[in-house]
Coordinates of C-alpha atoms and ligand atoms in Angstrom, one line a residue:
M1 CA 0.0 0.0 0.0
K2 CA 1.3 3.5 -0.8
L3 CA 2.1 5.7 2.2
K4 CA -0.3 8.4 0.9
D5 CA -3.2 6.0 1.0
L6 CA -2.7 5.5 4.7
L7 CA -2.7 9.2 5.6
I8 CA -6.4 9.8 5.2
N9 CA -8.7 12.0 7.3
F10 CA -6.0 13.7 9.4
E11 CA -3.5 16.6 9.0
Y12 CA 0.2 16.0 8.4
T13 CA 3.3 17.5 6.8
V14 CA 5.7 15.2 5.0
Q15 CA 9.3 15.2 4.0
G16 CA 10.0 12.5 1.3
N17 CA 8.1 10.4 -1.1
L18 CA 4.4 9.8 -0.4
D19 CA 4.3 7.0 -3.0
T20 CA 6.6 4.9 -0.9
E21 CA 5.2 1.4 -0.6
I22 CA 4.4 0.3 3.0
S23 CA 4.3 -3.4 3.9
D24 CA 3.0 -3.0 7.5
I25 CA 2.6 -0.5 10.3
I26 CA 4.8 -1.0 13.4
Y27 CA 4.9 0.9 16.7
D28 CA 7.6 -1.2 18.4
S29 CA 11.0 -0.7 16.9
R30 CA 11.9 -4.3 17.9
K31 CA 9.4 -5.5 15.4
V32 CA 10.4 -3.3 12.5
E33 CA 11.1 -5.0 9.2
K34 CA 12.2 -3.7 5.8
G35 CA 9.5 -1.6 4.1
T36 CA 7.4 -0.9 7.1
A37 CA 6.2 2.5 8.5
F38 CA 7.3 3.0 12.1
V39 CA 5.0 5.1 14.3
C40 CA 6.7 6.8 17.3
L41 CA 4.4 6.6 20.3
K42 CA 5.1 8.6 23.5
G43 CA 4.6 6.1 26.4
Y44 CA 4.8 6.2 30.1
T45 CA 8.2 4.6 30.5
S46 CA 9.6 5.4 27.1
D47 CA 9.2 7.4 23.9
G48 CA 9.1 5.8 20.5
H49 CA 11.0 8.8 19.0
R50 CA 14.1 7.5 20.7
Y51 CA 13.9 4.3 18.6
A52 CA 13.3 6.0 15.3
K53 CA 17.0 5.7 14.4
S54 CA 17.1 2.0 15.1
A55 CA 13.8 1.6 13.1
V56 CA 15.5 3.2 10.1
E57 CA 18.6 1.0 10.5
K58 CA 16.3 -2.0 10.4
G59 CA 14.8 -0.9 7.1
A60 CA 11.7 1.2 7.9
S61 CA 10.6 3.1 4.8
A62 CA 8.6 5.8 6.7
L63 CA 8.6 7.4 10.1
V64 CA 5.5 8.9 11.7
I65 CA 6.5 11.5 14.4
S66 CA 5.1 14.3 16.5
D67 CA 8.5 15.6 17.8
S68 CA 11.6 16.5 15.9
L69 CA 14.3 13.8 15.5
D70 CA 17.9 14.2 16.6
F71 CA 19.5 12.4 13.7
E72 CA 19.8 12.9 9.9
V73 CA 17.0 10.8 8.3
P74 CA 18.2 9.2 5.0
S75 CA 16.5 10.8 1.9
D76 CA 14.8 7.5 0.9
V77 CA 12.9 7.4 4.2
A78 CA 9.7 9.4 4.3
V79 CA 9.0 11.4 7.5
V80 CA 5.4 12.3 8.3
K81 CA 4.8 14.8 11.1
V82 CA 1.4 14.8 12.9
D83 CA 0.1 16.3 16.2
D84 CA -0.7 13.0 17.8
T85 CA 0.9 9.8 16.7
R86 CA -1.6 7.6 18.6
Y87 CA -4.4 9.2 16.7
A88 CA -2.5 8.8 13.4
L89 CA -1.8 5.1 14.2
S90 CA -5.5 4.4 14.6
L91 CA -6.5 6.1 11.3
M92 CA -3.6 4.5 9.4
S93 CA -4.6 1.1 10.8
I94 CA -8.2 1.6 9.6
E95 CA -6.9 2.3 6.1
F96 CA -4.3 -0.5 6.2
F97 CA -6.9 -3.1 7.1
G98 CA -9.6 -1.7 4.7
H99 CA -12.2 -0.2 7.1
P100 CA -13.2 -3.5 8.7
E101 CA -15.9 -1.7 10.7
D102 CA -17.9 -1.3 7.5
E103 CA -18.3 -5.0 7.2
L104 CA -19.4 -5.7 10.8
Y105 CA -22.1 -4.8 13.2
T106 CA -20.2 -3.0 15.9
V107 CA -21.1 -2.5 19.6
A108 CA -18.8 -0.7 22.1
I109 CA -19.4 -0.8 25.8
T110 CA -18.0 1.6 28.3
G111 CA -18.5 1.9 32.1
T112 CA -16.7 1.2 35.3
K113 CA -18.3 -2.2 35.9
G114 CA -20.0 -4.7 33.7
K115 CA -18.2 -4.3 30.4
T116 CA -16.9 -7.8 30.2
T117 CA -20.2 -9.4 31.2
T118 CA -22.3 -7.2 29.0
T119 CA -20.0 -7.9 26.1
A120 CA -20.4 -11.6 26.6
M121 CA -24.2 -11.2 26.7
V122 CA -24.4 -9.1 23.5
A123 CA -22.2 -11.7 21.7
E124 CA -24.3 -14.6 22.9
I125 CA -27.5 -12.9 21.6
F126 CA -25.9 -12.2 18.2
E127 CA -24.8 -15.8 18.1
H128 CA -28.3 -17.0 18.9
A129 CA -29.4 -15.0 15.9
G130 CA -26.9 -16.8 13.7
I131 CA -24.6 -13.8 13.6
K132 CA -21.1 -15.0 14.1
T133 CA -19.5 -12.6 16.6
G134 CA -16.0 -11.7 17.8
T135 CA -15.3 -9.8 21.0
I136 CA -12.4 -7.7 22.2
G137 CA -11.8 -7.0 25.9
T138 CA -10.3 -8.1 29.2
L139 CA -10.5 -11.7 28.1
G140 CA -8.5 -10.9 24.9
V141 CA -9.6 -11.1 21.3
V142 CA -12.1 -14.0 21.1
Y143 CA -13.7 -15.4 17.9
G144 CA -14.3 -18.8 16.3
G145 CA -13.7 -20.6 19.7
E146 CA -10.2 -19.2 20.0
T147 CA -8.8 -16.6 22.4
H148 CA -5.9 -14.4 21.5
K149 CA -4.4 -12.7 24.6
T150 CA -3.9 -9.0 24.7
D151 CA -2.1 -6.7 27.1
N152 CA -5.0 -4.3 27.5
T153 CA -8.8 -4.4 27.8
T154 CA -9.0 -2.1 24.9
P155 CA -5.8 -3.0 22.9
E156 CA -3.8 -0.7 20.7
S157 CA -5.6 0.6 17.6
Y158 CA -3.5 -1.5 15.2
I159 CA -4.5 -4.7 17.1
I160 CA -8.2 -3.7 17.1
Q161 CA -8.2 -3.1 13.3
K162 CA -6.2 -6.2 12.6
S163 CA -8.4 -8.3 14.9
M164 CA -11.5 -7.1 13.1
R165 CA -10.1 -8.0 9.7
D166 CA -9.2 -11.5 11.1
M167 CA -12.7 -11.8 12.5
I168 CA -14.2 -11.0 9.1
N169 CA -11.9 -13.5 7.4
A170 CA -13.1 -16.1 9.9
G171 CA -16.7 -15.4 9.0
C172 CA -17.8 -13.0 11.7
K173 CA -20.5 -10.5 11.0
A174 CA -20.4 -8.6 14.4
M175 CA -17.8 -7.3 16.8
V176 CA -18.4 -6.3 20.4
I177 CA -15.7 -4.3 22.2
E178 CA -15.0 -3.1 25.7
A179 CA -14.1 0.6 25.4
S180 CA -12.0 1.4 28.5
S181 CA -11.6 5.0 29.5
I182 CA -7.8 4.7 29.0
G183 CA -8.3 3.2 25.6
L184 CA -10.5 6.2 24.6
K185 CA -8.0 8.6 26.2
H186 CA -5.2 7.1 24.1
S187 CA -7.1 7.1 20.9
R188 CA -7.1 3.4 20.5
L189 CA -10.6 3.7 19.0
A190 CA -10.0 6.9 17.1
G191 CA -11.6 7.3 13.7
M192 CA -14.1 4.5 14.3
T193 CA -17.9 4.9 14.2
F194 CA -19.7 2.2 16.1
D195 CA -23.3 1.2 15.4
V196 CA -24.1 1.3 19.1
G197 CA -22.4 2.7 22.2
I198 CA -23.5 1.5 25.6
F199 CA -22.9 3.1 29.0
T200 CA -23.2 0.7 32.0
N201 CA -22.3 2.7 35.2
F202 CA -19.7 5.1 36.7
S203 CA -17.9 5.0 40.0
D204 CA -14.6 6.0 41.5
D205 CA -11.9 3.7 39.9
H206 CA -8.8 4.0 37.7
I207 CA -7.7 7.3 39.3
G208 CA -4.0 8.0 39.9
G209 CA -0.7 6.5 38.8
V210 CA -0.6 5.9 35.0
E211 CA -4.4 6.1 34.7
H212 CA -6.6 9.2 35.2
K213 CA -5.7 12.5 36.8
D214 CA -9.0 12.8 38.6
L215 CA -12.7 11.7 38.4
A216 CA -13.6 14.5 36.0
E217 CA -11.0 13.3 33.5
Y218 CA -12.2 9.7 33.9
L219 CA -15.7 10.7 33.2
Y220 CA -14.7 12.9 30.2
C221 CA -12.7 10.0 28.7
K222 CA -15.7 7.7 28.9
S223 CA -17.9 10.3 27.3
L224 CA -15.7 10.3 24.2
L225 CA -17.3 7.1 23.0
F226 CA -20.6 8.9 22.5
R227 CA -19.1 11.2 19.9
Q228 CA -18.5 8.2 17.7
C229 CA -21.6 6.0 17.6
K230 CA -24.8 6.0 15.5
F231 CA -27.0 4.8 18.4
A232 CA -26.6 5.0 22.1
A233 CA -28.1 3.4 25.2
A234 CA -27.4 4.4 28.8
N235 CA -28.3 3.3 32.3
I236 CA -30.7 5.9 33.5
D237 CA -30.4 4.8 37.1
D238 CA -26.8 6.0 37.2
P239 CA -26.7 9.8 37.7
A240 CA -23.6 10.1 35.5
W241 CA -25.5 9.0 32.3
K242 CA -26.4 12.5 31.2
D243 CA -22.8 13.8 31.5
I244 CA -21.4 10.8 29.8
T245 CA -23.7 10.9 26.8
K246 CA -23.9 14.7 26.5
D247 CA -22.0 14.9 23.2
F248 CA -24.2 12.2 21.6
K249 CA -26.0 13.6 18.6
G250 CA -29.4 12.0 18.8
S251 CA -31.7 10.7 21.5
V252 CA -30.2 8.2 23.9
L253 CA -32.2 5.0 24.6
T254 CA -32.4 4.7 28.4
Y255 CA -32.6 1.4 30.4
G256 CA -32.9 0.8 34.1
F257 CA -35.5 0.2 36.8
A258 CA -36.6 3.9 36.9
D259 CA -40.2 4.4 35.7
N260 CA -39.2 6.7 32.9
A261 CA -36.6 4.3 31.3
D262 CA -37.3 3.4 27.7
L263 CA -36.4 -0.2 28.5
K264 CA -37.7 -0.6 32.0
G265 CA -36.7 -3.6 34.2
K266 CA -39.1 -4.8 37.0
N267 CA -39.7 -7.6 39.4
A268 CA -36.0 -8.4 39.7
H269 CA -35.2 -11.2 42.1
L270 CA -32.4 -13.7 42.7
L271 CA -33.0 -17.0 41.1
S272 CA -31.7 -20.2 42.5
E273 CA -33.1 -23.5 41.4
N274 CA -31.7 -26.6 39.6
G275 CA -28.2 -25.4 40.1
F276 CA -29.0 -22.1 38.4
V277 CA -27.7 -19.1 40.4
G278 CA -28.8 -16.0 38.6
V279 CA -31.3 -13.3 38.5
H280 CA -34.8 -13.1 37.1
F281 CA -36.5 -9.9 35.8
E282 CA -39.0 -8.7 33.4
T283 CA -39.0 -5.7 31.0
E284 CA -41.5 -3.3 29.6
G285 CA -41.3 -0.3 27.3
I286 CA -39.5 -1.0 24.1
K287 CA -39.6 -4.7 24.9
N288 CA -41.8 -6.9 27.0
L289 CA -39.7 -9.8 28.1
S290 CA -39.4 -12.3 31.0
V291 CA -35.7 -13.0 31.4
D292 CA -33.5 -15.4 33.4
V293 CA -29.8 -14.8 33.6
D294 CA -27.5 -17.6 34.9
I295 CA -24.8 -15.3 36.3
P296 CA -25.0 -14.6 40.0
G297 CA -25.6 -11.1 41.4
K298 CA -28.6 -8.7 41.1
F299 CA -26.4 -6.3 39.1
N300 CA -26.5 -8.7 36.2
A301 CA -30.1 -7.6 35.6
Y302 CA -28.4 -4.3 34.7
N303 CA -25.9 -5.9 32.4
A304 CA -28.7 -7.9 30.7
L305 CA -30.8 -4.7 30.3
A306 CA -27.7 -3.1 28.7
A307 CA -27.3 -6.0 26.4
I308 CA -31.0 -6.0 25.4
S309 CA -30.8 -2.3 24.7
A310 CA -27.7 -2.9 22.5
V311 CA -29.3 -5.5 20.3
S312 CA -32.7 -3.7 20.1
F313 CA -31.1 -1.5 17.4
F314 CA -30.7 -4.6 15.1
D315 CA -34.0 -5.6 13.4
E316 CA -33.2 -9.3 12.9
I317 CA -32.8 -9.9 16.7
E318 CA -36.1 -11.5 17.9
D319 CA -37.3 -11.5 21.5
Q320 CA -37.0 -15.3 21.9
M321 CA -33.4 -15.2 20.8
I322 CA -32.7 -12.7 23.6
I323 CA -34.4 -14.8 26.2
D324 CA -32.7 -18.0 25.1
A325 CA -29.2 -16.3 24.9
L326 CA -29.4 -14.6 28.2
K327 CA -30.3 -17.9 29.9
V328 CA -26.9 -19.4 28.8
A329 CA -24.6 -16.4 28.5
K330 CA -21.5 -16.7 30.6
V331 CA -18.2 -15.1 31.1
K332 CA -15.4 -17.7 31.0
G333 CA -13.9 -18.1 34.4
R334 CA -15.9 -15.4 36.1
V335 CA -18.5 -16.9 38.4
E336 CA -19.0 -19.4 35.6
R337 CA -21.4 -22.2 36.5
V338 CA -20.4 -25.6 35.3
P339 CA -23.6 -27.7 35.0
V340 CA -23.5 -31.0 37.0
P341 CA -26.3 -33.6 37.2
Y342 CA -26.8 -33.1 40.9
N343 CA -28.5 -30.8 43.3
Y344 CA -25.5 -28.7 44.0
T345 CA -23.9 -25.8 42.2
L346 CA -20.4 -25.7 40.9
I347 CA -18.7 -22.5 40.0
I348 CA -15.3 -21.6 38.5
D349 CA -14.0 -18.1 39.4
Y350 CA -10.8 -16.3 38.8
A351 CA -10.7 -14.7 42.3
H352 CA -7.1 -15.0 43.4
N353 CA -6.9 -12.3 46.0
A354 CA -8.9 -11.5 49.1
L355 CA -10.9 -8.6 47.7
S356 CA -12.2 -10.5 44.6
M357 CA -12.8 -13.6 46.8
E358 CA -14.8 -11.4 49.2
N359 CA -16.9 -10.0 46.3
V360 CA -17.8 -13.4 44.8
L361 CA -18.5 -15.1 48.2
E362 CA -20.6 -12.2 49.4
T363 CA -22.6 -12.3 46.1
L364 CA -23.1 -16.1 46.5
R365 CA -24.1 -15.8 50.2
Q366 CA -27.2 -13.9 49.0
Y367 CA -28.4 -17.2 47.5
N368 CA -28.6 -18.8 51.0
P369 CA -26.8 -22.0 50.0
H370 CA -27.0 -25.0 52.3
R371 CA -23.2 -24.6 52.5
L372 CA -20.8 -22.3 50.7
I373 CA -17.6 -24.3 50.0
T374 CA -14.5 -22.5 48.7
M375 CA -11.6 -24.4 47.1
F376 CA -8.5 -22.3 46.6
G377 CA -4.7 -22.0 46.9
A378 CA -2.3 -19.1 46.5
G379 CA 0.5 -18.4 44.0
G380 CA 4.1 -19.2 44.8
N381 CA 6.8 -16.4 44.7
R382 CA 4.2 -13.8 45.4
P383 CA 3.7 -11.7 48.6
K384 CA 2.8 -13.9 51.6
V385 CA 0.3 -11.4 52.8
R386 CA -2.0 -12.4 50.0
R387 CA -2.1 -15.9 51.4
Y388 CA -3.0 -14.8 54.9
E389 CA -5.7 -12.5 53.6
M390 CA -7.2 -15.2 51.4
G391 CA -7.2 -17.7 54.2
E392 CA -8.9 -15.2 56.5
T393 CA -11.5 -14.2 53.9
S394 CA -12.4 -17.8 53.0
G395 CA -12.5 -18.7 56.7
R396 CA -14.9 -15.9 57.4
L397 CA -17.2 -16.3 54.5
S398 CA -17.2 -20.1 53.7
D399 CA -18.7 -22.9 55.6
L400 CA -15.8 -25.1 54.4
S401 CA -12.5 -24.1 52.9
V402 CA -10.7 -26.7 50.8
V403 CA -7.1 -25.6 50.6
T404 CA -5.0 -26.7 47.6
E405 CA -2.3 -25.7 45.1
D406 CA -2.4 -22.8 42.7
N407 CA 0.6 -22.0 40.5
S408 CA 3.1 -22.8 43.3
R409 CA 6.0 -21.8 41.0
F410 CA 9.3 -22.4 42.7
E411 CA 7.8 -22.7 46.2
D412 CA 6.8 -25.9 48.1
V413 CA 3.0 -26.2 48.0
M414 CA 2.9 -27.2 51.6
D415 CA 4.7 -24.0 52.7
I416 CA 2.1 -21.9 50.8
I417 CA -0.7 -23.9 52.4
E418 CA 0.9 -23.3 55.9
D419 CA 0.6 -19.6 55.2
I420 CA -3.0 -19.9 54.2
K421 CA -3.7 -21.8 57.4
T422 CA -2.3 -18.9 59.4
G423 CA -5.0 -16.7 57.9
L424 CA -7.7 -19.4 58.4
A425 CA -6.7 -19.7 62.0
K426 CA -7.8 -16.1 62.6
T427 CA -11.4 -17.3 62.0
D428 CA -13.4 -20.3 63.2
G429 CA -14.0 -21.4 59.6
K430 CA -13.7 -25.2 59.0
Y431 CA -11.1 -26.4 56.5
V432 CA -9.5 -29.4 54.9
V433 CA -6.2 -29.6 53.1
V434 CA -6.0 -31.5 49.7
P435 CA -2.7 -30.4 48.2
N436 CA -3.3 -31.8 44.6
R437 CA -5.8 -29.6 42.8
R438 CA -7.4 -32.4 40.8
D439 CA -7.9 -34.3 44.1
A440 CA -9.3 -31.2 45.7
I441 CA -11.9 -30.7 43.0
K442 CA -12.9 -34.4 43.4
Y443 CA -13.1 -34.0 47.1
C444 CA -15.5 -31.1 46.7
M445 CA -17.7 -32.9 44.3
D446 CA -17.6 -36.3 46.2
N447 CA -18.6 -34.5 49.4
A448 CA -21.2 -32.1 48.0
E449 CA -24.6 -32.0 49.6
D450 CA -27.9 -30.9 48.1
G451 CA -28.1 -27.1 48.0
D452 CA -24.3 -26.5 48.4
I453 CA -22.5 -23.9 46.3
I454 CA -18.9 -24.9 45.5
V455 CA -16.5 -22.2 44.3
L456 CA -13.3 -23.4 42.6
A457 CA -11.4 -20.1 43.0
G458 CA -8.2 -18.9 41.5
K459 CA -7.9 -20.3 38.0
G460 CA -10.9 -18.8 36.2
H461 CA -10.2 -18.9 32.4
E462 CA -6.5 -20.1 32.9
D463 CA -5.9 -23.6 31.5
Y464 CA -2.5 -24.3 33.2
Q465 CA -0.8 -24.9 36.5
E466 CA 2.6 -23.4 36.8
I467 CA 5.1 -25.5 38.8
K468 CA 8.9 -25.0 38.9
G469 CA 9.0 -22.9 35.7
V470 CA 6.8 -25.3 33.6
K471 CA 3.1 -24.5 32.7
Y472 CA 1.3 -27.8 32.8
H473 CA -2.1 -28.0 31.0
M474 CA -4.9 -28.0 33.5
D475 CA -8.4 -27.0 32.7
E476 CA -10.9 -27.3 35.5
R477 CA -13.8 -27.9 33.1
E478 CA -12.0 -30.9 31.8
I479 CA -11.2 -32.2 35.3
I480 CA -14.9 -31.8 36.2
A481 CA -16.0 -33.7 33.0
D482 CA -13.5 -36.5 33.9
I483 CA -14.8 -36.8 37.4
L484 CA -18.4 -36.9 36.1
N485 CA -17.5 -39.6 33.6
G486 CA -15.8 -41.6 36.4
K487 CA -12.4 -41.2 34.9
S488 CA -10.7 -39.5 37.8
Ligands
LIG1 C1 0.2 2.9 31.2 C2 -0.3 2.5 29.8 O1 -1.4 2.7 29.4 N1 0.7 1.9 29.1 C3 0.4 1.5 27.7 C4 1.4 2.0 26.8 O2 2.7 1.5 27.2 P1 3.8 2.4 27.7 O3 3.4 3.8 27.8 O4 4.4 1.8 28.9 O5 4.9 2.3 26.5 P2 6.4 2.5 26.6 O6 7.1 1.3 27.1 O7 6.6 3.8 27.4 O8 6.8 2.7 25.1 C5 6.4 3.8 24.3 C6 6.5 3.3 22.9 O9 7.9 3.0 22.6 C7 7.9 1.8 21.9 N2 9.2 1.1 22.1 C8 9.6 0.8 23.4 C9 10.9 0.2 23.5 C10 11.7 -0.1 22.4 O10 12.8 -0.7 22.5 N3 11.2 0.2 21.2 C11 10.0 0.9 21.0 O11 9.6 1.1 19.9 C12 6.8 1.0 22.5 O12 6.4 -0.1 21.6 C13 5.7 2.1 22.6 O13 5.1 2.2 21.3 O14 1.2 1.6 25.5 C14 1.1 0.2 25.3 C15 0.8 -0.1 23.8 O15 -0.4 0.6 23.5 C16 0.0 -0.4 26.2 O16 0.0 -1.8 26.1 C17 0.3 0.0 27.7 O17 -0.7 -0.5 28.5 C18 -0.2 -1.0 29.8 C19 0.1 -2.5 29.5 C20 -1.3 -0.8 30.8 O18 -1.2 -1.4 31.9 N4 -2.2 0.0 30.6 C21 -3.4 0.2 31.5 C22 -3.3 1.4 32.4 C23 -4.6 0.3 30.6 O19 -4.5 0.7 29.5 N5 -5.7 0.0 31.1 C24 -7.0 0.1 30.4 C25 -8.2 0.0 31.3 C26 -8.5 -1.3 32.0 C27 -9.9 -1.4 32.6 O20 -10.7 -0.5 32.4 O21 -10.1 -2.3 33.3 C28 -7.0 -1.0 29.3 O22 -7.7 -0.8 28.3 O23 -6.3 -2.0 29.4
LIG2 N1 -23.5 -3.8 36.4 C1 -22.7 -4.0 37.5 N2 -22.8 -3.2 38.5 C2 -22.0 -3.3 39.6 N3 -21.0 -4.3 39.7 C3 -20.9 -5.1 38.6 C4 -21.7 -5.0 37.5 N4 -21.3 -5.9 36.6 C5 -20.4 -6.6 37.2 N5 -20.1 -6.1 38.4 C6 -19.0 -6.6 39.3 O1 -17.8 -6.2 38.7 C7 -17.0 -7.4 38.5 C8 -16.4 -7.3 37.1 O2 -17.4 -7.4 36.1 P1 -17.0 -7.2 34.6 O3 -15.8 -8.0 34.3 O4 -18.2 -7.5 33.8 O5 -16.7 -5.7 34.5 P2 -15.6 -4.9 33.8 O6 -16.2 -3.5 33.5 O7 -15.2 -5.6 32.6 O8 -14.5 -4.7 34.9 P3 -12.9 -4.7 34.8 O9 -12.5 -3.6 33.9 O10 -12.6 -4.5 36.3 O11 -12.5 -6.1 34.3 C9 -17.9 -8.6 38.6 O12 -17.3 -9.7 39.1 C10 -19.0 -8.1 39.6 O13 -18.5 -8.3 40.9

């Protein structure tokens, strides 16, 4: 592709030949190859401009900069100067990958909580309508049954555009993305127009350090999404909704439990039967539905309302598809229920510190289980305080703790377990120790009683166990299936 064909829809000055052929766009000098364009991004720890010389030495044909360079650039290398290289990277990537958004339904979800869950729900509804869907978010880039890990919830613009093109090549017709405030701030979504933008909720988070200066900046960054979508839906029960969507040109569809919501939820109550631990609610207004969601926590009624609002803009989505999809939607490894043919509930969750463990156990307590059983371990070569705290939290909130291994790394499992026991000892919680994780899962299942909720905490979506520098394959879903089939 010619350089000039990548420089569309933004201002620049150039020194050199705009007809230069560009084989790829790179923003990490270590990955530069001959014929590529290197975009210099200013980061938190480094500045890509520093590596421009090395990029040229490796054969870059063009540099995209916002600052002046401190070396003589060879005449056969084009230098493009812009105000903001992150913005330029996004717009160049859109051109390079041929505007993938034009070939997909696109939904972007922003908010402090619920992005990952709502993304999974929207994707499940599309899939129920036969619309193959890819997602981008905290879980990585997911499509066609495969997960490609990313460093960020909202990855760098180049990765987003490339992933969308890959999704199209794999037959996807829709893409749902988590739009983090940092992603919006750093122009990772710049130049895109989404079919639908969704606001879930807003609270104090991501302030300080490398994130946001203050709450006002955090809110402002979230609001940026609503400058770039055709339709918008927002949670009317969250007072921030008006500020967040103030730049949206059009009328915002509101959802929530308030009487004046366009999609109004009502009669929400926790649902716990046949192993199902979720929430039931009904809707009126733009849709009259009776919905069961199999993800614990009343707040999932909000996530489901957000998902219903999102798909309401697409004519081919029928009400029954929504109802069926929400009944089975799940987020891998996050309070994920694994069906078992017994009268107890088995849940896999990624909680691997005291705070997340407290959140999930307190949510599950609301279902009044016969017993709440928590199986967990703690990582080796990590701060010991985490082990004490996890022991104490499980001891306080569980009827039985089953203490086991979890990525022991270079430490002895039994030493880690001793530390967990120190935390447990601060409570009067009952516990047993089963050092091998497979055996511990079997112990939980063999000893389950009707009405129990068992949480296998720590692994979540991970499918390995890390011991002495080796990552051994270990997927808890497979272990559960083996146990159910009498193989373990
Ligand atoms: C603080 C922050 O946002 N950092 C992001 C930033 O990295 P950075 O600023 O540290 O980059 P840097 O190391 O200073 O390097 C600057 C540039 O020089 C380049 N470089 C560097 C070294 C070299 O030898 N050659 C070279 O070319 C780098 O490739 C980069 O382009 O740019 C990277 C590429 O886009 C991001 O992956 C990285 O996100 C880090 C992993 C991160 O933790 N970000 C968090 C704060 C974040 O973005 N979180 C949000 C919100 C999550 C939520 O809501 O839950 C998210 O979307 O993930
Ligand atoms: N709508 C909601 N309101 C309040 N809390 C929620 C809501 N949805 C989820 N949560 C809580 O937040 C946790 C994270 O949910 P989820 O991963 O869907 O959100 P997220 O926005 O992607 O968050 P993060 O950026 O922290 O990953 C859940 O385990 C749950 O405890």
